[in-house]
Short mmCIF file of C-alpha atoms and ligand atoms in Angstrom, two decimals:
data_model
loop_
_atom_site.label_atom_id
_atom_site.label_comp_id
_atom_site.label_asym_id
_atom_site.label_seq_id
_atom_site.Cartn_x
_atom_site.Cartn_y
_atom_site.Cartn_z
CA UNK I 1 -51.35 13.31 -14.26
CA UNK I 2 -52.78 9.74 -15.14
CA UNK I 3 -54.72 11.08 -18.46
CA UNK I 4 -53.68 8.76 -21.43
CA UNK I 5 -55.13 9.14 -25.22
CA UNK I 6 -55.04 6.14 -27.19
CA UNK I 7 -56.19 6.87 -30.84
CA UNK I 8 -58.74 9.27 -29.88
CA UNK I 9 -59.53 7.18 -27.21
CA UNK I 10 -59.36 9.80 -24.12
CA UNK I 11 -58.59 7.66 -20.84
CA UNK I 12 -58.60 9.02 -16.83
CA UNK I 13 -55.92 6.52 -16.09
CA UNK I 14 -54.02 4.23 -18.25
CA UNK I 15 -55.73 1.11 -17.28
CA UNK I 16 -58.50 -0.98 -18.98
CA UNK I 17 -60.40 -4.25 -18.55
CA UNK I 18 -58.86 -7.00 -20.42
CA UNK I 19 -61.22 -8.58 -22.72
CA UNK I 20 -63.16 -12.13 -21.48
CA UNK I 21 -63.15 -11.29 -17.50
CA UNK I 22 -66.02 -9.54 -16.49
CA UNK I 23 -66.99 -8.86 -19.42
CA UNK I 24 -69.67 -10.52 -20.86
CA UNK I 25 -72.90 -8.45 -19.35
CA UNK I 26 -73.57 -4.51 -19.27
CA UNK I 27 -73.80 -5.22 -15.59
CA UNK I 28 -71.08 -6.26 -15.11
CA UNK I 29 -68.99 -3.57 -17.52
CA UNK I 30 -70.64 -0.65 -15.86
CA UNK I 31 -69.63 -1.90 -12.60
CA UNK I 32 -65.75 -2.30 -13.49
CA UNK I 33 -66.51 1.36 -15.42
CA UNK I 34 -67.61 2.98 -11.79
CA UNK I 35 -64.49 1.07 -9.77
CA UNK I 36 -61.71 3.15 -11.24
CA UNK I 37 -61.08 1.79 -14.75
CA UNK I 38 -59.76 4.05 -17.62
CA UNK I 39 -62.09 1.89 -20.24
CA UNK I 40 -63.58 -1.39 -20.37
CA UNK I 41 -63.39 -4.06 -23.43
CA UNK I 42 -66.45 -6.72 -23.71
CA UNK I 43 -65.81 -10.22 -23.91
CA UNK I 44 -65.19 -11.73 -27.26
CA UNK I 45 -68.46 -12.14 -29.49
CA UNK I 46 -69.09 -13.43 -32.78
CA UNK I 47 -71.23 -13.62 -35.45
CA UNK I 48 -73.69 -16.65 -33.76
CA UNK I 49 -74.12 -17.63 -30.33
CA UNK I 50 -71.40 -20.16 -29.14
CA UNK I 51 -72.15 -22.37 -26.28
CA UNK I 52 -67.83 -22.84 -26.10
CA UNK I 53 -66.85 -25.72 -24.26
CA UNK I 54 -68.12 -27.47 -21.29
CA UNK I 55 -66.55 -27.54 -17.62
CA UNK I 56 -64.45 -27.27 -16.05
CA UNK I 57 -63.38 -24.55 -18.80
CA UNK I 58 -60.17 -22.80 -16.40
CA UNK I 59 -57.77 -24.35 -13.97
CA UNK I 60 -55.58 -22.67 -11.57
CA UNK I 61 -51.65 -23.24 -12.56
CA UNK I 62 -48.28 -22.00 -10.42
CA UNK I 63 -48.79 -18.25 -11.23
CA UNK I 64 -52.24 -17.69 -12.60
CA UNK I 65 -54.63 -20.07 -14.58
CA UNK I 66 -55.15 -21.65 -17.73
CA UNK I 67 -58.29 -21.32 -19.55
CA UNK I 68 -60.16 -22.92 -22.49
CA UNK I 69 -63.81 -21.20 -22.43
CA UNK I 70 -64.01 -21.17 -26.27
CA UNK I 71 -65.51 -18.12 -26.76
CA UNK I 72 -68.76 -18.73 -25.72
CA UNK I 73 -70.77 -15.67 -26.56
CA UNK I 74 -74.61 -15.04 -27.54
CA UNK I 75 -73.29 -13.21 -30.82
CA UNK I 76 -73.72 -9.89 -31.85
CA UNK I 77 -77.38 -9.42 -32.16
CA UNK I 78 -77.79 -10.77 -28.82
CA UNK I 79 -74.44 -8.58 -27.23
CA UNK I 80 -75.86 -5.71 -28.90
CA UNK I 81 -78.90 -5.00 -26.45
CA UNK I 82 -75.81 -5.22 -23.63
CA UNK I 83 -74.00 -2.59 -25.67
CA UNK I 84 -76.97 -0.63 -25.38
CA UNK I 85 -77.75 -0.71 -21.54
CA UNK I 86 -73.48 0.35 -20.86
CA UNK I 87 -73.74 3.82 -18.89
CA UNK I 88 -70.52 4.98 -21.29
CA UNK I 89 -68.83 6.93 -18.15
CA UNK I 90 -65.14 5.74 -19.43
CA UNK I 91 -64.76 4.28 -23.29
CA UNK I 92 -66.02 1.26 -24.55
CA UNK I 93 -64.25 -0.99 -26.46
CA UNK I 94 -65.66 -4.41 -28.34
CA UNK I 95 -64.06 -7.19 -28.86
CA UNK I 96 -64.69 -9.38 -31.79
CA UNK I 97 -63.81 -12.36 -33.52
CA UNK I 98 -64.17 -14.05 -36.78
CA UNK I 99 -63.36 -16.63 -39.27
CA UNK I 100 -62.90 -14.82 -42.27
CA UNK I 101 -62.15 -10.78 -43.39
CA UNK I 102 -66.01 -10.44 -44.10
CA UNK I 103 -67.32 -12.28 -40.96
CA UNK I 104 -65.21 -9.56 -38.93
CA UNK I 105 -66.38 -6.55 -41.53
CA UNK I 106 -70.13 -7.94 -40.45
CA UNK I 107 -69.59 -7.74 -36.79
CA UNK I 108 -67.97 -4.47 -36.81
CA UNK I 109 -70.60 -2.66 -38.94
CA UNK I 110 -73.43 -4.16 -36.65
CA UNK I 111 -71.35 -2.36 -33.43
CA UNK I 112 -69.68 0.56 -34.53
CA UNK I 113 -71.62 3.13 -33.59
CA UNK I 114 -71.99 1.61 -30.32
CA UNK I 115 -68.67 1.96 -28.99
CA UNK I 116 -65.19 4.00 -28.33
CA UNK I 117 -63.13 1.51 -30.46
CA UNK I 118 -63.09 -2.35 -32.11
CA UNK I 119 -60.74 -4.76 -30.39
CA UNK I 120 -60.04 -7.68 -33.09
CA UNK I 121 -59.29 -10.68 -31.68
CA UNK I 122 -57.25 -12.77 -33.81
CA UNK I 123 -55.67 -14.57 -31.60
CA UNK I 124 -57.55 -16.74 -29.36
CA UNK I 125 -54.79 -19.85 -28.93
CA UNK I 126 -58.24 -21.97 -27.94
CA UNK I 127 -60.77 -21.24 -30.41
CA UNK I 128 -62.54 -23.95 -32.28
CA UNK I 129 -62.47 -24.73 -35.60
CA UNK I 130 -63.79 -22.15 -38.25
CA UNK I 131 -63.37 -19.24 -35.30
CA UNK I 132 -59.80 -17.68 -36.24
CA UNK I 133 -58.04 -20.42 -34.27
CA UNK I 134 -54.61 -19.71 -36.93
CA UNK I 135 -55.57 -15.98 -38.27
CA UNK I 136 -52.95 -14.36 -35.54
CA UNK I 137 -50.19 -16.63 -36.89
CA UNK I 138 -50.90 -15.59 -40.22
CA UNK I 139 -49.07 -12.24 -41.95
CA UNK I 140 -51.40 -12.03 -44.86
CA UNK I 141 -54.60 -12.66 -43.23
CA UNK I 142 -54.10 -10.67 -40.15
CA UNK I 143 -53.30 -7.99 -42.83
CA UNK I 144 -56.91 -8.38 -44.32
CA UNK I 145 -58.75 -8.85 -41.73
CA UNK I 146 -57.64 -5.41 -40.48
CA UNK I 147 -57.61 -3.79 -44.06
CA UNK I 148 -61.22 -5.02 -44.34
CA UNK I 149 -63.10 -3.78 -41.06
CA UNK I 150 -61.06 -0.52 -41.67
CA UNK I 151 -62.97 0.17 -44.98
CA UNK I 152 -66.27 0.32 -43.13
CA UNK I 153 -65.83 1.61 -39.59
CA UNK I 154 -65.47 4.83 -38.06
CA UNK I 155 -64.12 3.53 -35.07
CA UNK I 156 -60.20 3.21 -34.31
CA UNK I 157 -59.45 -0.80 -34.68
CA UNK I 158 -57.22 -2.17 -32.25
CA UNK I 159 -55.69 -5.59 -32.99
CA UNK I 160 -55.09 -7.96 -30.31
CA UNK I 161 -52.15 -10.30 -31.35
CA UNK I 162 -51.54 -13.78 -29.52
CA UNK I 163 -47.61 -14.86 -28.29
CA UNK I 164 -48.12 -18.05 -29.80
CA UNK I 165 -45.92 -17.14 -32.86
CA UNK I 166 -42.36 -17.65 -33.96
CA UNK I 167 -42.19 -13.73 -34.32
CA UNK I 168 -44.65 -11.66 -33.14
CA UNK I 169 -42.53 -8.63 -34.78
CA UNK I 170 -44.31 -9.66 -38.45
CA UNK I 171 -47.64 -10.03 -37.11
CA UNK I 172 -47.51 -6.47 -35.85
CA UNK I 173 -46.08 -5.03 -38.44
CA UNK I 174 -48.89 -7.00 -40.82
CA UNK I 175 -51.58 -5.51 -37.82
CA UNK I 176 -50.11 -1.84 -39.05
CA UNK I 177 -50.02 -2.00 -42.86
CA UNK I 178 -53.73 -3.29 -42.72
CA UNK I 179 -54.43 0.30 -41.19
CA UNK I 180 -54.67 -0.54 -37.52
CA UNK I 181 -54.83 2.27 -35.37
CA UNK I 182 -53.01 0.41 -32.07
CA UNK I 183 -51.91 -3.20 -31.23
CA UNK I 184 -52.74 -4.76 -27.78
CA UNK I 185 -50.33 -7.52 -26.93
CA UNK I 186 -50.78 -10.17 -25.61
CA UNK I 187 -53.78 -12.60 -25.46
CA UNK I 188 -53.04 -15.83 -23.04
CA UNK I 189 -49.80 -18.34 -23.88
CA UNK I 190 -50.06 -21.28 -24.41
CA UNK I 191 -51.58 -23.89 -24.80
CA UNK I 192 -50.69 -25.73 -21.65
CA UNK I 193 -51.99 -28.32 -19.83
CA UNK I 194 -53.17 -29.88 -16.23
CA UNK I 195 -53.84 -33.10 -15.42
CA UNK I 196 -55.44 -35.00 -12.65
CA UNK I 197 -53.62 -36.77 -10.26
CA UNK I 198 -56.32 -39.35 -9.35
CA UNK I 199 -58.03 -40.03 -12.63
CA UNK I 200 -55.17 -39.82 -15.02
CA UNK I 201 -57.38 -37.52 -17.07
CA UNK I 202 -56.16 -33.82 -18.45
CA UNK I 203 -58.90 -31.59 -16.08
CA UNK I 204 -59.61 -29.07 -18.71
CA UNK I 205 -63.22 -30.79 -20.53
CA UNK I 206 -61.27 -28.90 -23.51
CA UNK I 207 -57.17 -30.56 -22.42
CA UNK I 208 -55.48 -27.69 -23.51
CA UNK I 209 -56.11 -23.50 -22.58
CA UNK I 210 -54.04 -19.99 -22.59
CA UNK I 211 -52.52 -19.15 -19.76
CA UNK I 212 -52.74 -16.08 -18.09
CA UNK I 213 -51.65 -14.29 -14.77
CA UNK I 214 -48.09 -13.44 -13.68
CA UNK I 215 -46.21 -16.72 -15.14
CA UNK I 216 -46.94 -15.03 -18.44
CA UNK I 217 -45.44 -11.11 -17.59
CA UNK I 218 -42.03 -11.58 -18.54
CA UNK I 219 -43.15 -13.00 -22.61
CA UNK I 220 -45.94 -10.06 -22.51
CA UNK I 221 -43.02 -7.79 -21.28
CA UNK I 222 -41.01 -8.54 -24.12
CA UNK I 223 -43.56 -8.87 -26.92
CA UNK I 224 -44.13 -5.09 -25.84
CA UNK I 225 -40.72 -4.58 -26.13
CA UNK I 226 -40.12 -5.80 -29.38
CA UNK I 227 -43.34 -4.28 -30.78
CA UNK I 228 -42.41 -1.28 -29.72
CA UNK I 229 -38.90 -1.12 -31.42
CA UNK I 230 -40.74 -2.24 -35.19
CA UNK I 231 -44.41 -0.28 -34.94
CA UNK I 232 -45.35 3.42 -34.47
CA UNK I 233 -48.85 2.50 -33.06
CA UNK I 234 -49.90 3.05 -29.70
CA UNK I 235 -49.59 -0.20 -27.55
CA UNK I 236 -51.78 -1.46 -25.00
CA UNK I 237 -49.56 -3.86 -22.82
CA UNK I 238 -51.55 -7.11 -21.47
CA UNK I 239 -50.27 -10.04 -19.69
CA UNK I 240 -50.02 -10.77 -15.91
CA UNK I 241 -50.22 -7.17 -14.28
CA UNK I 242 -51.03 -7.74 -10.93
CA UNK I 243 -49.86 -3.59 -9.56
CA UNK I 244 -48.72 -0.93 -9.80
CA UNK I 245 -44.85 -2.06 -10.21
CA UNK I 246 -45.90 -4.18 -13.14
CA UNK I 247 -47.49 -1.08 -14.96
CA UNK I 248 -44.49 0.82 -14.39
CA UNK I 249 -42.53 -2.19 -16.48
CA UNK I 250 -44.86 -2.24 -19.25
CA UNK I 251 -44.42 1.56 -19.84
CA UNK I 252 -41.02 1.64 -19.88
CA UNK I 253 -40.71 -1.33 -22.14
CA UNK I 254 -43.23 1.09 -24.75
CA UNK I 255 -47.05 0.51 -23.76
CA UNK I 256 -48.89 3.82 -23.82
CA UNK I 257 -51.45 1.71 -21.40
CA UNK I 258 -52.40 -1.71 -20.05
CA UNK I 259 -55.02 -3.90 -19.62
CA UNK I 260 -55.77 -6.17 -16.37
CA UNK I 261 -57.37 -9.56 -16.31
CA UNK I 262 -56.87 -12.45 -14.43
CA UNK I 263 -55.58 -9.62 -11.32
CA UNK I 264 -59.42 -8.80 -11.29
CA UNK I 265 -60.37 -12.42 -10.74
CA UNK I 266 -57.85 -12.23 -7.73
CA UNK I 267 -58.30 -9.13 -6.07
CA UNK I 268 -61.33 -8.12 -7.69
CA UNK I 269 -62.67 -4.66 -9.66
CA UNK I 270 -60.54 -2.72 -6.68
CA UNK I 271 -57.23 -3.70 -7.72
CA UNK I 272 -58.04 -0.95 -11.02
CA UNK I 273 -57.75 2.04 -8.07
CA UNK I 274 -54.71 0.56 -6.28
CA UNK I 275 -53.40 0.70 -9.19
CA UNK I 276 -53.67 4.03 -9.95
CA UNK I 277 -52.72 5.35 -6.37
CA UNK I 278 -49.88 2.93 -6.65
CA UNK I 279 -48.89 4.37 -9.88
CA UNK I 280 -49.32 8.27 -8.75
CA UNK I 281 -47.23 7.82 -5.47
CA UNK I 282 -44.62 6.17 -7.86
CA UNK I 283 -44.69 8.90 -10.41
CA UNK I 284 -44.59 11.64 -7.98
CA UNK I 285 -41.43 10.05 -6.35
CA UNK I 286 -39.72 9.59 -9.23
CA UNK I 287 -40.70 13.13 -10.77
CA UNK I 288 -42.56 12.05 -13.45
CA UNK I 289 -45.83 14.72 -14.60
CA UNK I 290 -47.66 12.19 -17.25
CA UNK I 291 -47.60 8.35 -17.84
CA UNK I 292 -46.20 9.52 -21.03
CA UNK I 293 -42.64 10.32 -19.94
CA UNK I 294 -42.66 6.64 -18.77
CA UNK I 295 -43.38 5.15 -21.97
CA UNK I 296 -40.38 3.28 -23.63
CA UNK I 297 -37.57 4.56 -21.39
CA UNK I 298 -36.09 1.11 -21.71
CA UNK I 299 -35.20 1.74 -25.15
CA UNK I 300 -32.88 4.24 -24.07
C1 LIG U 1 -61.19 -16.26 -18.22
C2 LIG U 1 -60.55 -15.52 -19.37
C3 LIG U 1 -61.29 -15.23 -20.50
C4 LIG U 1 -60.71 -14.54 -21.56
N1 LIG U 1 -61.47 -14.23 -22.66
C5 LIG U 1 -60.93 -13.49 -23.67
C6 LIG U 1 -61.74 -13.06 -24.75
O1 LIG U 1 -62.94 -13.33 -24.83
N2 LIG U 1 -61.11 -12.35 -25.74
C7 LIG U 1 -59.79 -11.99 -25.71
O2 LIG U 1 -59.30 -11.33 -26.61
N3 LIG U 1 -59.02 -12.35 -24.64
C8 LIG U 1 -59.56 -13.08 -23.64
N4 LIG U 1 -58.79 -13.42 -22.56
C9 LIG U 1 -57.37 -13.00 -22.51
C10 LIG U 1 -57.17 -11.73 -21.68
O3 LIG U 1 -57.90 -10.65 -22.22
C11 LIG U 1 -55.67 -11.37 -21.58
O4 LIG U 1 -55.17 -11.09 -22.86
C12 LIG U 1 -54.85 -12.48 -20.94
O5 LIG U 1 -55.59 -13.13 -19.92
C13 LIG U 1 -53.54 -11.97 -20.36
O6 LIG U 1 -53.75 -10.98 -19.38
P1 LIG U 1 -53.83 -11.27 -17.79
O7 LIG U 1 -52.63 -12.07 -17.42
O8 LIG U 1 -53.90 -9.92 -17.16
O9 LIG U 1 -55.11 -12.05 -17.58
C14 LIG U 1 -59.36 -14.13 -21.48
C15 LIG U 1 -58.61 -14.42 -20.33
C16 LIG U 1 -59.20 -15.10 -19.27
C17 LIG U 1 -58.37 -15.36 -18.04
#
């Protein structure tokens, strides 16, 4: 009842780690893999290790947090032996990022054969300079990036886009005719901002981060939406799901599945199977037989 395939990507349930959150160690994958996930994505690497910023790198906000971790990563060579040690009981997806159409090529040959699918990230809002900071917000680039790792991989390519964009609609549509095989939407909003009340000073060692958690549901809700209405990839729907009821939205605005994130930092790797149970009970009440039926009945 809960089976989803995403571009060959065969899923139990339609649910997936989010990229960044819990992701960085084969430990810490397989563990989220064996508490009810439908597949996993890694944390963000790159070429060369990157210490990212220093604390405090997230803050909590009115309705989830803001962070600015700046991709710290060991890079690939390093992420590789992690890849290795995954157990592989639900896919595997890697996330990457670059600063250029060959630095991403690079990556993606090194960890292709490692994994279910690529996630690209192009659109970190908090990346420093020379790691895709503005390749998201570009058409043409985003276009070549994707066109680029394409040539050389076996894998499907998913492209993660970011909000931050007058029109998210073009970037998705540039995501396509580079050959992507689905779009995940959307990386954290932002930036924003806290500052402290005693010292005067913005608390993030970086000021500014992407939001994430349920402040940021309704723009992910409608970025899906939108998407949805222009593409004819599959869509994996990100931004502020917290249960069941906020699955159920992201289907029926035209997400074939959704990734969780800052919910795991919450209620930790258990909120994947309430979830799930949530989701059954709701499909079963409502008559539904697969998550399919669900998927863009707000279009109607
Ligand atoms: C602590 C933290 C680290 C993140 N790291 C990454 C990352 O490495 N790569 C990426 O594409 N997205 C990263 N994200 C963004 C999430 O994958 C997700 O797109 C975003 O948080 C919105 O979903 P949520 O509200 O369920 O957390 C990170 C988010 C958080 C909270």
């Amino acid at each position: 009842m809960l089976e989803v395939e995403i571009c060959q990507i065969k899923m139990k349930n339609p649910t997936v780690l989010a990229a960044g959150v819990l992701g960085s160690t084969s430990a810490s994958l397989n563990l989220v893999s064996r508490s009810g996930a439908g597949a996993v994505v890694t944390k963000s690497f790159g070429l060369e290790p990157n210490k990212g910023y220093p604390n405090p790198t997230t803050v909590e906000v009115e309705g989830g947090i803001i962070n600015a971790i700046g991709l710290s990563n060991p890079g690939v060579d390093v992420f590789k032996e992690e890849l290795k040690k995954l157990e592989g009981n639900v896919p595997q997806i890697a996330s990457i990022y670059g600063s250029s159409p060959e630095e991403f090529s690079q990556i993606a040959s090194k960890v292709d054969h490692m994994v279910d699918a690529l996630e690209l990230n192009v659109s970190c809002p908090h990346a420093m300079e020379g790691c895709g900071a503005s390749i998201g917000q570009d058409p043409n680039l985003t276009t070549q990036i994707v066109k680029s790792v394409k040539k050389i991989v076996k894998s499907p390519v998913i492209v993660k886009l970011t909000p931050n964009v007058t029109d998210i609609v073009e970037i998705a549509i540039a995501a396509e005719s580079g050959g992507a095989d689905a779009i995940t939407l959307i990386n954290s909003l932002g930036p924003g901002m806290r500052i402290d009340l005693e010292t005067a000073n913005p608390i993030l060692s970086n000021r500014f981060g992407g939001m994430s958690g349920p402040a940021i549901k309704p723009v992910a809700l409608r970025c899906v939406y939108q998407v949805s209405q222009a593409v004819k990839l599959p869509i994996m729907g990100v931004g502020g799901i917290m249960n069941y009821r906020d699955v159920v939205e992201f289907l029926y605005a035209g997400a074939n599945c959704v990734q969780v994130g800052t919910a795991v930092m919450y209620h930790g790797m258990d909120v994947f199977r309430e979830i799930t149970s949530g989701l059954e009970k709701f499909m079963i009440r409502k008559g539904f037989h697969q998550v399919g039926e669900m998927v863009g009945l707000a279009h109607q």
